[in-house]
Short mmCIF file of C-alpha atoms and ligand atoms in Angstrom, two decimals:
data_model
loop_
_atom_site.label_atom_id
_atom_site.label_comp_id
_atom_site.label_asym_id
_atom_site.label_seq_id
_atom_site.Cartn_x
_atom_site.Cartn_y
_atom_site.Cartn_z
CA UNK A 1 2.80 -18.98 -16.09
CA UNK A 2 0.62 -17.54 -13.42
CA UNK A 3 1.49 -15.85 -10.19
CA UNK A 4 2.08 -18.32 -7.39
CA UNK A 5 2.16 -17.04 -3.86
CA UNK A 6 2.80 -18.65 -0.52
CA UNK A 7 -0.32 -18.61 1.59
CA UNK A 8 0.30 -18.78 5.34
CA UNK A 9 -3.21 -20.18 5.75
CA UNK A 10 -2.60 -23.28 3.63
CA UNK A 11 1.18 -23.40 4.12
CA UNK A 12 1.87 -23.81 0.43
CA UNK A 13 2.32 -21.88 -2.77
CA UNK A 14 -0.96 -21.42 -4.62
CA UNK A 15 -1.93 -19.84 -7.93
CA UNK A 16 -3.25 -16.35 -7.40
CA UNK A 17 -6.92 -16.09 -8.29
CA UNK A 18 -8.63 -12.97 -7.01
CA UNK A 19 -12.32 -13.02 -6.10
CA UNK A 20 -13.14 -10.71 -9.01
CA UNK A 21 -11.02 -11.08 -12.14
CA UNK A 22 -8.41 -8.34 -12.55
CA UNK A 23 -9.31 -6.71 -9.24
CA UNK A 24 -7.36 -7.08 -6.04
CA UNK A 25 -8.51 -6.02 -2.61
CA UNK A 26 -5.51 -5.86 -0.33
CA UNK A 27 -5.18 -4.93 3.33
CA UNK A 28 -1.92 -4.39 5.17
CA UNK A 29 -1.75 -3.86 8.93
CA UNK A 30 -0.20 -0.48 9.59
CA UNK A 31 1.60 1.17 12.46
CA UNK A 32 0.53 1.87 15.99
CA UNK A 33 1.14 5.60 16.04
CA UNK A 34 3.22 6.05 19.19
CA UNK A 35 6.73 6.28 17.70
CA UNK A 36 8.66 6.49 14.44
CA UNK A 37 8.41 3.14 12.71
CA UNK A 38 11.32 0.75 12.94
CA UNK A 39 13.21 -0.95 10.13
CA UNK A 40 11.26 -4.17 10.62
CA UNK A 41 8.03 -2.28 9.82
CA UNK A 42 9.80 -0.63 6.91
CA UNK A 43 10.57 -4.03 5.44
CA UNK A 44 6.88 -4.98 5.52
CA UNK A 45 5.83 -1.71 3.89
CA UNK A 46 8.47 -2.02 1.14
CA UNK A 47 7.70 -5.68 0.48
CA UNK A 48 3.95 -5.21 0.20
CA UNK A 49 4.42 -2.05 -1.85
CA UNK A 50 6.34 -4.19 -4.34
CA UNK A 51 3.59 -6.83 -4.26
CA UNK A 52 1.11 -4.09 -5.08
CA UNK A 53 3.26 -2.57 -7.83
CA UNK A 54 3.83 -5.98 -9.36
CA UNK A 55 0.08 -6.74 -9.38
CA UNK A 56 -0.49 -3.37 -11.08
CA UNK A 57 2.25 -4.16 -13.60
CA UNK A 58 0.45 -7.42 -14.38
CA UNK A 59 -2.72 -5.50 -15.08
CA UNK A 60 -4.67 -5.79 -11.84
CA UNK A 61 -6.58 -2.87 -10.42
CA UNK A 62 -5.46 -2.92 -6.81
CA UNK A 63 -7.34 -1.31 -3.96
CA UNK A 64 -4.83 -1.05 -1.14
CA UNK A 65 -5.80 -0.21 2.41
CA UNK A 66 -3.49 0.26 5.38
CA UNK A 67 -4.68 1.27 8.82
CA UNK A 68 -3.38 3.41 11.60
CA UNK A 69 -3.88 2.14 15.13
CA UNK A 70 -4.52 5.40 16.92
CA UNK A 71 -5.76 4.13 20.25
CA UNK A 72 -3.63 1.72 22.25
CA UNK A 73 -1.96 1.35 25.62
CA UNK A 74 1.40 2.26 24.12
CA UNK A 75 0.02 5.51 22.75
CA UNK A 76 -1.58 6.38 26.09
CA UNK A 77 1.67 5.65 27.90
CA UNK A 78 3.60 7.81 25.46
CA UNK A 79 1.09 10.65 25.92
CA UNK A 80 1.60 10.52 29.69
CA UNK A 81 5.39 10.38 29.27
CA UNK A 82 5.41 13.39 26.91
CA UNK A 83 2.81 15.32 28.87
CA UNK A 84 0.62 15.38 25.80
CA UNK A 85 -2.67 13.93 24.56
CA UNK A 86 -3.44 10.78 22.62
CA UNK A 87 -4.47 12.89 19.60
CA UNK A 88 -1.27 14.92 19.64
CA UNK A 89 0.85 11.78 19.79
CA UNK A 90 -0.99 10.02 16.99
CA UNK A 91 -1.06 13.09 14.71
CA UNK A 92 2.66 13.54 15.19
CA UNK A 93 3.59 9.96 14.38
CA UNK A 94 1.11 9.57 11.54
CA UNK A 95 2.66 12.64 9.89
CA UNK A 96 6.10 11.13 10.54
CA UNK A 97 4.94 7.87 8.99
CA UNK A 98 4.12 9.64 5.72
CA UNK A 99 7.44 11.48 5.66
CA UNK A 100 9.45 8.29 6.08
CA UNK A 101 7.27 6.12 3.85
CA UNK A 102 7.37 8.71 1.08
CA UNK A 103 11.14 8.75 1.21
CA UNK A 104 11.08 4.97 0.80
CA UNK A 105 8.92 5.51 -2.29
CA UNK A 106 6.02 3.54 -0.84
CA UNK A 107 2.92 4.33 -2.85
CA UNK A 108 0.15 5.95 -0.83
CA UNK A 109 -2.66 3.60 0.10
CA UNK A 110 -6.12 4.16 -1.32
CA UNK A 111 -7.41 4.56 2.23
CA UNK A 112 -5.89 4.93 5.69
CA UNK A 113 -8.66 4.06 8.13
CA UNK A 114 -8.09 4.76 11.80
CA UNK A 115 -9.43 2.90 14.78
CA UNK A 116 -10.93 6.05 16.31
CA UNK A 117 -12.79 6.76 13.07
CA UNK A 118 -14.19 3.23 12.93
CA UNK A 119 -15.92 3.04 16.29
CA UNK A 120 -19.36 2.45 14.74
CA UNK A 121 -18.12 -0.45 12.61
CA UNK A 122 -16.27 -1.90 15.59
CA UNK A 123 -19.32 -1.74 17.86
CA UNK A 124 -21.53 -3.24 15.16
CA UNK A 125 -19.15 -6.17 14.76
CA UNK A 126 -18.94 -6.79 18.51
CA UNK A 127 -22.73 -6.66 18.71
CA UNK A 128 -23.02 -9.28 15.95
CA UNK A 129 -20.49 -11.48 17.72
CA UNK A 130 -22.56 -11.25 20.88
CA UNK A 131 -25.71 -12.22 18.98
CA UNK A 132 -23.90 -15.32 17.73
CA UNK A 133 -22.75 -16.12 21.28
CA UNK A 134 -19.08 -15.82 20.34
CA UNK A 135 -18.61 -12.77 22.52
CA UNK A 136 -19.64 -12.05 26.08
CA UNK A 137 -19.75 -8.91 28.16
CA UNK A 138 -18.06 -8.94 31.54
CA UNK A 139 -18.22 -5.93 33.78
CA UNK A 140 -17.77 -3.28 31.08
CA UNK A 141 -15.39 -5.38 28.98
CA UNK A 142 -16.37 -7.62 26.10
CA UNK A 143 -14.40 -10.78 25.33
CA UNK A 144 -14.21 -13.12 22.39
CA UNK A 145 -14.91 -16.74 23.40
CA UNK A 146 -12.32 -18.62 21.39
CA UNK A 147 -13.87 -22.01 22.16
CA UNK A 148 -16.97 -20.95 20.24
CA UNK A 149 -14.98 -20.73 17.01
CA UNK A 150 -13.93 -24.27 16.09
CA UNK A 151 -11.44 -23.08 13.47
CA UNK A 152 -9.51 -20.97 15.96
CA UNK A 153 -5.80 -21.55 15.36
CA UNK A 154 -6.08 -22.41 11.67
CA UNK A 155 -3.81 -19.60 10.50
CA UNK A 156 -1.00 -19.99 13.00
CA UNK A 157 -1.36 -23.74 13.37
CA UNK A 158 -1.70 -23.40 17.12
CA UNK A 159 -3.95 -25.71 19.05
CA UNK A 160 -6.19 -24.09 21.58
CA UNK A 161 -5.34 -26.62 24.25
CA UNK A 162 -1.66 -25.71 23.90
CA UNK A 163 -2.25 -22.05 24.40
CA UNK A 164 -1.18 -20.69 27.71
CA UNK A 165 -2.86 -18.01 29.72
CA UNK A 166 -1.85 -14.65 28.36
CA UNK A 167 -1.35 -16.01 24.88
CA UNK A 168 -3.65 -13.47 23.35
CA UNK A 169 -0.86 -10.96 23.24
CA UNK A 170 -0.54 -7.33 23.86
CA UNK A 171 -4.18 -6.56 24.64
CA UNK A 172 -3.67 -8.72 27.68
CA UNK A 173 -1.63 -6.04 29.36
CA UNK A 174 -4.87 -4.30 30.21
CA UNK A 175 -7.09 -7.34 30.44
CA UNK A 176 -8.63 -8.39 33.68
CA UNK A 177 -7.86 -12.06 33.72
CA UNK A 178 -10.62 -12.82 36.19
CA UNK A 179 -13.28 -11.41 33.88
CA UNK A 180 -12.45 -13.99 31.21
CA UNK A 181 -14.20 -17.34 31.01
CA UNK A 182 -11.09 -18.83 29.43
CA UNK A 183 -7.52 -17.56 29.60
CA UNK A 184 -7.25 -17.71 25.79
CA UNK A 185 -10.21 -15.35 25.31
CA UNK A 186 -9.25 -11.88 24.19
CA UNK A 187 -10.73 -8.42 24.65
CA UNK A 188 -12.93 -6.83 22.00
CA UNK A 189 -13.94 -3.86 24.12
CA UNK A 190 -12.39 -2.51 27.29
CA UNK A 191 -14.15 -0.54 29.99
CA UNK A 192 -12.93 3.03 30.35
CA UNK A 193 -10.26 3.75 32.92
CA UNK A 194 -10.16 7.15 34.61
CA UNK A 195 -8.53 9.80 32.44
CA UNK A 196 -8.46 7.69 29.29
CA UNK A 197 -10.29 8.49 26.06
CA UNK A 198 -13.51 6.52 25.76
CA UNK A 199 -16.66 6.13 23.70
CA UNK A 200 -20.25 5.42 24.68
CA UNK A 201 -21.31 1.87 23.97
CA UNK A 202 -23.99 -0.68 24.87
CA UNK A 203 -21.45 -2.10 27.36
CA UNK A 204 -20.71 1.25 28.99
CA UNK A 205 -17.97 3.76 28.29
CA UNK A 206 -14.89 2.16 26.85
CA UNK A 207 -12.59 1.67 23.93
CA UNK A 208 -11.89 -1.05 21.37
CA UNK A 209 -9.30 -3.79 21.68
CA UNK A 210 -6.56 -3.96 19.09
CA UNK A 211 -7.64 -6.93 16.95
CA UNK A 212 -11.24 -5.90 16.40
CA UNK A 213 -10.29 -2.65 14.67
CA UNK A 214 -8.71 -4.43 11.69
CA UNK A 215 -11.71 -6.76 11.27
CA UNK A 216 -13.99 -3.71 11.25
CA UNK A 217 -11.78 -1.66 8.94
CA UNK A 218 -11.38 -4.46 6.40
CA UNK A 219 -15.15 -4.84 6.30
CA UNK A 220 -15.83 -1.08 6.06
CA UNK A 221 -13.21 -0.41 3.40
CA UNK A 222 -13.02 -3.61 1.35
CA UNK A 223 -15.96 -5.87 2.18
CA UNK A 224 -16.44 -9.19 3.93
CA UNK A 225 -13.93 -11.18 1.89
CA UNK A 226 -10.74 -9.77 0.46
CA UNK A 227 -7.97 -11.15 -1.73
CA UNK A 228 -4.78 -10.45 0.19
CA UNK A 229 -4.27 -9.70 3.86
CA UNK A 230 -0.66 -8.99 4.73
CA UNK A 231 1.69 -8.00 7.48
CA UNK A 232 4.82 -8.96 9.35
CA UNK A 233 5.25 -12.56 10.45
CA UNK A 234 4.84 -11.50 14.08
CA UNK A 235 1.23 -10.55 13.32
CA UNK A 236 0.23 -14.12 12.40
CA UNK A 237 -0.55 -14.84 16.02
CA UNK A 238 -2.45 -13.53 17.79
CA UNK A 239 -3.43 -10.56 15.65
CA UNK A 240 -4.38 -12.19 12.36
CA UNK A 241 -5.67 -15.34 14.01
CA UNK A 242 -8.01 -13.14 16.03
CA UNK A 243 -9.04 -11.12 12.99
CA UNK A 244 -10.09 -14.35 11.28
CA UNK A 245 -11.99 -15.48 14.38
CA UNK A 246 -13.83 -12.15 14.67
CA UNK A 247 -14.69 -11.67 11.00
CA UNK A 248 -15.46 -15.23 9.99
CA UNK A 249 -17.63 -15.98 13.03
CA UNK A 250 -19.90 -13.17 11.84
CA UNK A 251 -19.83 -13.50 8.05
CA UNK A 252 -19.24 -17.22 7.64
CA UNK A 253 -16.92 -16.27 4.74
CA UNK A 254 -13.16 -16.36 4.50
CA UNK A 255 -11.77 -13.00 5.63
CA UNK A 256 -8.96 -13.25 3.07
CA UNK A 257 -8.05 -15.74 0.35
CA UNK A 258 -4.33 -15.25 0.76
CA UNK A 259 -2.41 -14.41 3.90
CA UNK A 260 1.07 -13.04 3.25
CA UNK A 261 3.66 -12.57 5.97
CA UNK A 262 7.13 -11.16 5.57
CA UNK A 263 10.18 -12.39 7.46
CA UNK A 264 12.03 -10.49 10.14
CA UNK A 265 15.05 -8.27 9.88
CA UNK A 266 17.48 -10.01 12.18
CA UNK A 267 18.77 -7.38 14.56
CA UNK A 268 20.90 -9.63 16.69
CA UNK A 269 24.01 -9.70 14.56
CA UNK A 270 27.06 -8.74 16.51
CA UNK A 271 28.10 -6.07 14.04
CA UNK A 272 24.75 -4.41 14.14
CA UNK A 273 24.75 -3.93 17.87
CA UNK A 274 28.02 -2.04 17.60
CA UNK A 275 27.69 -0.01 14.44
CA UNK A 276 24.00 0.13 13.61
CA UNK A 277 22.55 0.04 17.08
CA UNK A 278 21.06 3.50 16.65
CA UNK A 279 19.43 2.81 13.33
CA UNK A 280 16.55 0.68 14.43
CA UNK A 281 14.19 3.48 13.60
CA UNK A 282 13.78 3.93 9.86
CA UNK A 283 14.19 7.68 10.29
CA UNK A 284 17.63 7.28 11.86
CA UNK A 285 18.69 4.82 9.20
CA UNK A 286 17.61 7.16 6.40
CA UNK A 287 19.70 9.96 7.88
CA UNK A 288 22.71 7.80 7.03
CA UNK A 289 21.69 5.72 4.03
CA UNK A 290 20.00 6.48 0.74
CA UNK A 291 16.36 5.32 1.06
CA UNK A 292 16.73 3.45 -2.22
CA UNK A 293 19.74 1.60 -0.84
CA UNK A 294 17.56 0.41 2.03
CA UNK A 295 14.85 -0.57 -0.44
CA UNK A 296 17.41 -2.55 -2.40
CA UNK A 297 18.67 -4.14 0.82
CA UNK A 298 15.14 -5.36 1.52
CA UNK A 299 14.52 -6.61 -2.03
CA UNK A 300 17.79 -8.51 -2.19
CA UNK A 301 16.13 -11.15 -0.02
CA UNK A 302 13.00 -13.10 -0.83
CA UNK A 303 10.38 -11.49 1.36
CA UNK A 304 9.69 -14.48 3.62
CA UNK A 305 13.35 -15.08 4.46
CA UNK A 306 15.03 -13.41 7.41
CA UNK A 307 17.59 -10.68 6.64
CA UNK A 308 20.61 -9.84 8.76
CA UNK A 309 20.82 -6.16 9.48
CA UNK A 310 24.53 -5.41 9.22
CA UNK A 311 26.59 -2.45 8.08
CA UNK A 312 28.22 -4.65 5.43
CA UNK A 313 24.88 -5.64 3.96
CA UNK A 314 23.70 -2.04 3.87
CA UNK A 315 26.96 -0.87 2.31
CA UNK A 316 26.65 -3.57 -0.34
CA UNK A 317 23.11 -2.39 -1.08
CA UNK A 318 24.36 1.18 -1.35
CA UNK A 319 26.94 0.06 -3.90
CA UNK A 320 24.26 -1.81 -5.80
CA UNK A 321 22.11 1.30 -5.88
CA UNK A 322 25.10 3.30 -7.18
CA UNK A 323 25.38 0.87 -10.08
CA UNK A 324 21.71 1.29 -10.93
CA UNK A 325 22.02 5.07 -10.68
CA UNK A 326 25.06 5.04 -12.91
CA UNK A 327 23.01 3.30 -15.58
CA UNK A 328 20.18 5.82 -15.09
CA UNK A 329 22.54 8.73 -15.54
CA UNK A 330 23.30 7.81 -19.13
CA UNK A 331 19.65 8.42 -20.01
CA UNK A 332 20.07 11.96 -21.26
CA UNK A 333 23.05 11.07 -23.41
CA UNK A 334 21.27 8.11 -24.95
CA UNK A 335 18.20 10.25 -25.60
CA UNK A 336 20.34 12.72 -27.56
CA UNK A 337 21.31 9.98 -30.04
CA UNK A 338 19.93 10.31 -33.54
CA UNK A 339 17.18 7.78 -34.02
CA UNK A 340 16.11 7.79 -30.36
CA UNK A 341 12.35 7.97 -30.40
CA UNK A 342 10.88 11.11 -28.85
CA UNK A 343 7.70 9.32 -27.98
CA UNK A 344 8.38 6.57 -25.50
CA UNK A 345 8.38 3.21 -27.29
CA UNK A 346 6.05 0.59 -25.93
CA UNK A 347 7.91 -2.57 -26.83
CA UNK A 348 10.22 -3.88 -24.16
CA UNK A 349 12.92 -6.53 -24.20
CA UNK A 350 10.50 -9.43 -23.92
CA UNK A 351 13.14 -11.94 -22.95
CA UNK A 352 14.23 -9.82 -19.97
CA UNK A 353 10.61 -9.08 -19.03
CA UNK A 354 9.75 -12.80 -19.16
CA UNK A 355 12.61 -13.67 -16.84
CA UNK A 356 11.69 -10.84 -14.48
CA UNK A 357 8.04 -11.92 -14.43
CA UNK A 358 8.95 -15.58 -13.95
CA UNK A 359 10.96 -14.64 -10.86
CA UNK A 360 8.21 -12.42 -9.46
CA UNK A 361 5.54 -15.01 -10.28
CA UNK A 362 7.43 -17.41 -8.04
CA UNK A 363 6.22 -15.91 -4.74
CA UNK A 364 7.85 -12.55 -5.46
CA UNK A 365 11.41 -13.74 -5.82
CA UNK A 366 12.91 -10.26 -5.91
CA UNK A 367 16.59 -11.35 -5.71
CA UNK A 368 16.23 -13.15 -9.06
CA UNK A 369 14.14 -10.32 -10.51
CA UNK A 370 16.87 -7.89 -9.45
CA UNK A 371 19.51 -9.92 -11.25
CA UNK A 372 17.64 -9.22 -14.51
CA UNK A 373 17.62 -5.51 -13.69
CA UNK A 374 21.34 -5.53 -12.90
CA UNK A 375 22.11 -7.26 -16.22
CA UNK A 376 20.26 -4.49 -18.02
CA UNK A 377 22.15 -1.89 -15.96
CA UNK A 378 25.47 -3.43 -16.92
CA UNK A 379 24.56 -3.33 -20.60
CA UNK A 380 23.54 0.31 -20.32
CA UNK A 381 26.70 1.28 -18.44
CA UNK A 382 28.83 -0.50 -21.02
CA UNK A 383 26.98 1.22 -23.85
CA UNK A 384 27.14 4.56 -22.04
CA UNK A 385 30.89 4.32 -21.63
CA UNK A 386 31.17 3.32 -25.25
CA UNK A 387 29.17 6.40 -26.23
CA UNK A 388 31.29 8.71 -24.09
CA UNK A 389 34.63 7.33 -25.24
CA UNK A 390 33.95 6.20 -28.81
CA UNK A 391 31.23 8.67 -29.75
CA UNK A 392 28.67 5.95 -30.41
CA UNK A 393 27.24 2.90 -28.70
CA UNK A 394 27.81 -0.66 -29.88
CA UNK A 395 24.12 -1.53 -29.97
CA UNK A 396 21.80 -0.15 -32.62
CA UNK A 397 19.89 2.80 -31.18
CA UNK A 398 16.50 1.06 -31.30
CA UNK A 399 17.88 -1.87 -29.35
CA UNK A 400 19.58 0.42 -26.86
CA UNK A 401 16.35 2.29 -26.37
CA UNK A 402 14.52 -0.97 -25.79
CA UNK A 403 17.06 -1.95 -23.13
CA UNK A 404 16.70 1.47 -21.53
CA UNK A 405 12.94 1.36 -21.55
CA UNK A 406 12.91 -2.14 -20.05
CA UNK A 407 15.38 -1.14 -17.38
CA UNK A 408 13.44 1.93 -16.24
CA UNK A 409 10.07 0.14 -16.30
CA UNK A 410 11.32 -2.78 -14.22
CA UNK A 411 12.96 -0.41 -11.74
CA UNK A 412 9.60 1.26 -11.38
CA UNK A 413 7.89 -2.06 -10.65
CA UNK A 414 10.36 -2.51 -7.80
CA UNK A 415 9.84 1.08 -6.69
CA UNK A 416 13.53 1.84 -7.15
CA UNK A 417 13.53 5.38 -8.29
CA UNK A 418 15.92 8.29 -8.24
CA UNK A 419 12.86 10.48 -8.61
CA UNK A 420 11.43 9.86 -5.15
CA UNK A 421 9.19 12.57 -3.84
CA UNK A 422 8.16 13.98 -7.19
CA UNK A 423 5.48 11.47 -8.14
CA UNK A 424 2.16 13.21 -7.77
CA UNK A 425 -0.47 11.67 -5.54
CA UNK A 426 -2.96 11.94 -8.35
CA UNK A 427 -0.74 9.79 -10.52
CA UNK A 428 -0.39 7.27 -7.76
CA UNK A 429 -4.07 7.12 -6.94
CA UNK A 430 -5.14 6.62 -10.52
CA UNK A 431 -2.60 3.84 -10.76
CA UNK A 432 -0.87 5.34 -13.77
CA UNK A 433 2.67 4.99 -12.62
CA UNK A 434 4.12 6.07 -15.93
CA UNK A 435 2.17 9.31 -16.20
CA UNK A 436 5.00 11.46 -14.98
CA UNK A 437 7.66 13.21 -16.97
CA UNK A 438 9.71 10.38 -18.37
CA UNK A 439 13.22 10.61 -19.71
CA UNK A 440 12.10 11.01 -23.30
CA UNK A 441 9.82 13.90 -22.35
CA UNK A 442 12.60 15.56 -20.38
CA UNK A 443 14.90 15.20 -23.35
CA UNK A 444 12.28 16.71 -25.62
CA UNK A 445 12.03 19.74 -23.34
CA UNK A 446 15.81 20.04 -23.23
CA UNK A 447 15.80 19.91 -27.02
CA UNK A 448 13.24 22.73 -27.14
CA UNK A 449 15.36 24.75 -24.75
CA UNK A 450 18.42 24.14 -26.91
CA UNK A 451 16.54 25.53 -29.89
CA UNK A 452 15.42 28.56 -27.88
CA UNK A 453 19.01 29.23 -26.85
CA UNK A 454 20.21 28.98 -30.41
CA UNK A 455 17.74 31.65 -31.41
CA UNK A 456 18.75 33.64 -28.30
CA UNK A 457 15.28 33.37 -26.83
CA UNK A 458 16.58 33.47 -23.26
CA UNK A 459 13.13 33.96 -21.71
CA UNK A 460 11.90 30.72 -23.27
CA UNK A 461 15.09 28.95 -22.31
CA UNK A 462 14.67 30.04 -18.69
CA UNK A 463 11.01 29.11 -18.71
CA UNK A 464 11.83 25.54 -19.72
CA UNK A 465 14.59 25.33 -17.14
CA UNK A 466 12.14 26.49 -14.45
CA UNK A 467 9.47 24.08 -15.65
CA UNK A 468 11.90 21.19 -15.31
CA UNK A 469 13.11 22.47 -11.98
CA UNK A 470 9.53 22.40 -10.71
CA UNK A 471 9.52 18.70 -11.62
CA UNK A 472 12.69 18.14 -9.60
CA UNK A 473 15.01 18.04 -12.61
CA UNK A 474 18.28 19.93 -12.60
CA UNK A 475 20.03 20.90 -15.82
CA UNK A 476 23.77 21.23 -16.21
CA UNK A 477 25.01 23.06 -19.30
CA UNK A 478 28.39 21.63 -20.20
CA UNK A 479 31.16 23.44 -22.06
CA UNK A 480 30.79 21.10 -25.03
CA UNK A 481 27.26 22.43 -25.55
CA UNK A 482 25.58 19.29 -24.26
CA UNK A 483 23.08 19.74 -21.46
CA UNK A 484 23.14 16.98 -18.88
CA UNK A 485 20.43 16.56 -16.33
CA UNK A 486 19.67 14.70 -13.15
CA UNK A 487 16.75 14.25 -10.90
CA UNK A 488 16.74 15.93 -7.54
ZN1 LIG B 1 -4.24 -5.52 11.74
#
């Protein structure tokens, strides 16, 4: 079975066929850097991180690009409010983005273009739109003439004649309505206002509108047509509609084959307003909940469905994560079993993998995929308890190891990891998710240390302990002579 994904553009599930076989070019709209990102943004980043990981798991080489909007009215307002500059505000919140996203175990993108670093590409695109008579200059501004693009509205399903004045969204805050030929037109370039950052341009000093930056960054980083363009559902209109209008009017090619949009986190639940009212920012939430519990909370819903943000739901996710961690914690004891292979085996439980893949192939049905992972966890916990209390597991060691290996690999595909923060960027960027110290390798080092201790080679024993510590692994020497370990 092949991967089927729901395409907002066609409003149906379609088989996934990238432009180039085995290669995926994917673009996700990133944050506007004027604040910490909220839990709704976090859902999008987690969901599309899982899409990316799953594509990698299925053998695709994924180039993943996510932008930072670093010039915007909101940023300028924040700079005034904080008595600071646009650059200081954006640097602060871009750094904060990485801190929070890393904690959520979101793989780093291959590129993080910024609007202010893309001014040339933006101006080139606007110039080409002008040449094609789809854009017009008006007193230092440049607007996109939506009536010149017959397909305008094809993504969101909106009809131009139904669109009201002001429908072009947040750029309108600064737009001069009387400069527009049509109320539905939107700004590509805005004339400089006193005291605001600006760039020289053929239209005078000014700065780019919001939508044009993504069109320019997609083109600069990934080319004229990409495979997947993604973002929150709220970006469908006007942002993505306008991106299509800008890019396709110039290239005549589809900007993206597949448009993916995740559902909202419903913040209006009564409980939330009382108990979780302060946790709308991801950073505040993570001060109170394990990041992996939040990740699990997100993945327990299919990505297009709304989720209710309630304390009960988060607590349930935290319990679920505890179960998965409990299964993970038996790893060292299993690995000490005679017959456990020191080199990680490559064969997985194919039946479990098939069910996991079938769920994910169905438009990333993570709740079903998770049920496979939880079944594996339950088996491992049962076997672990058996080992602790009866001295040996029920399952033959090879089979137990296969279950273990399958469990940890599938967790990795979902980005659920008790090892967060220790994956090297190099590993991530080369796409080799498994290149880090795995459980078997840790056990091998513990074994070596055990041997060193037996021959009273304390220096070697300490060296191994320190080496593991540097990898974020803590050893606990128990009275019974067994060394347990945990990550973090
Ligand atoms: Zn965008």
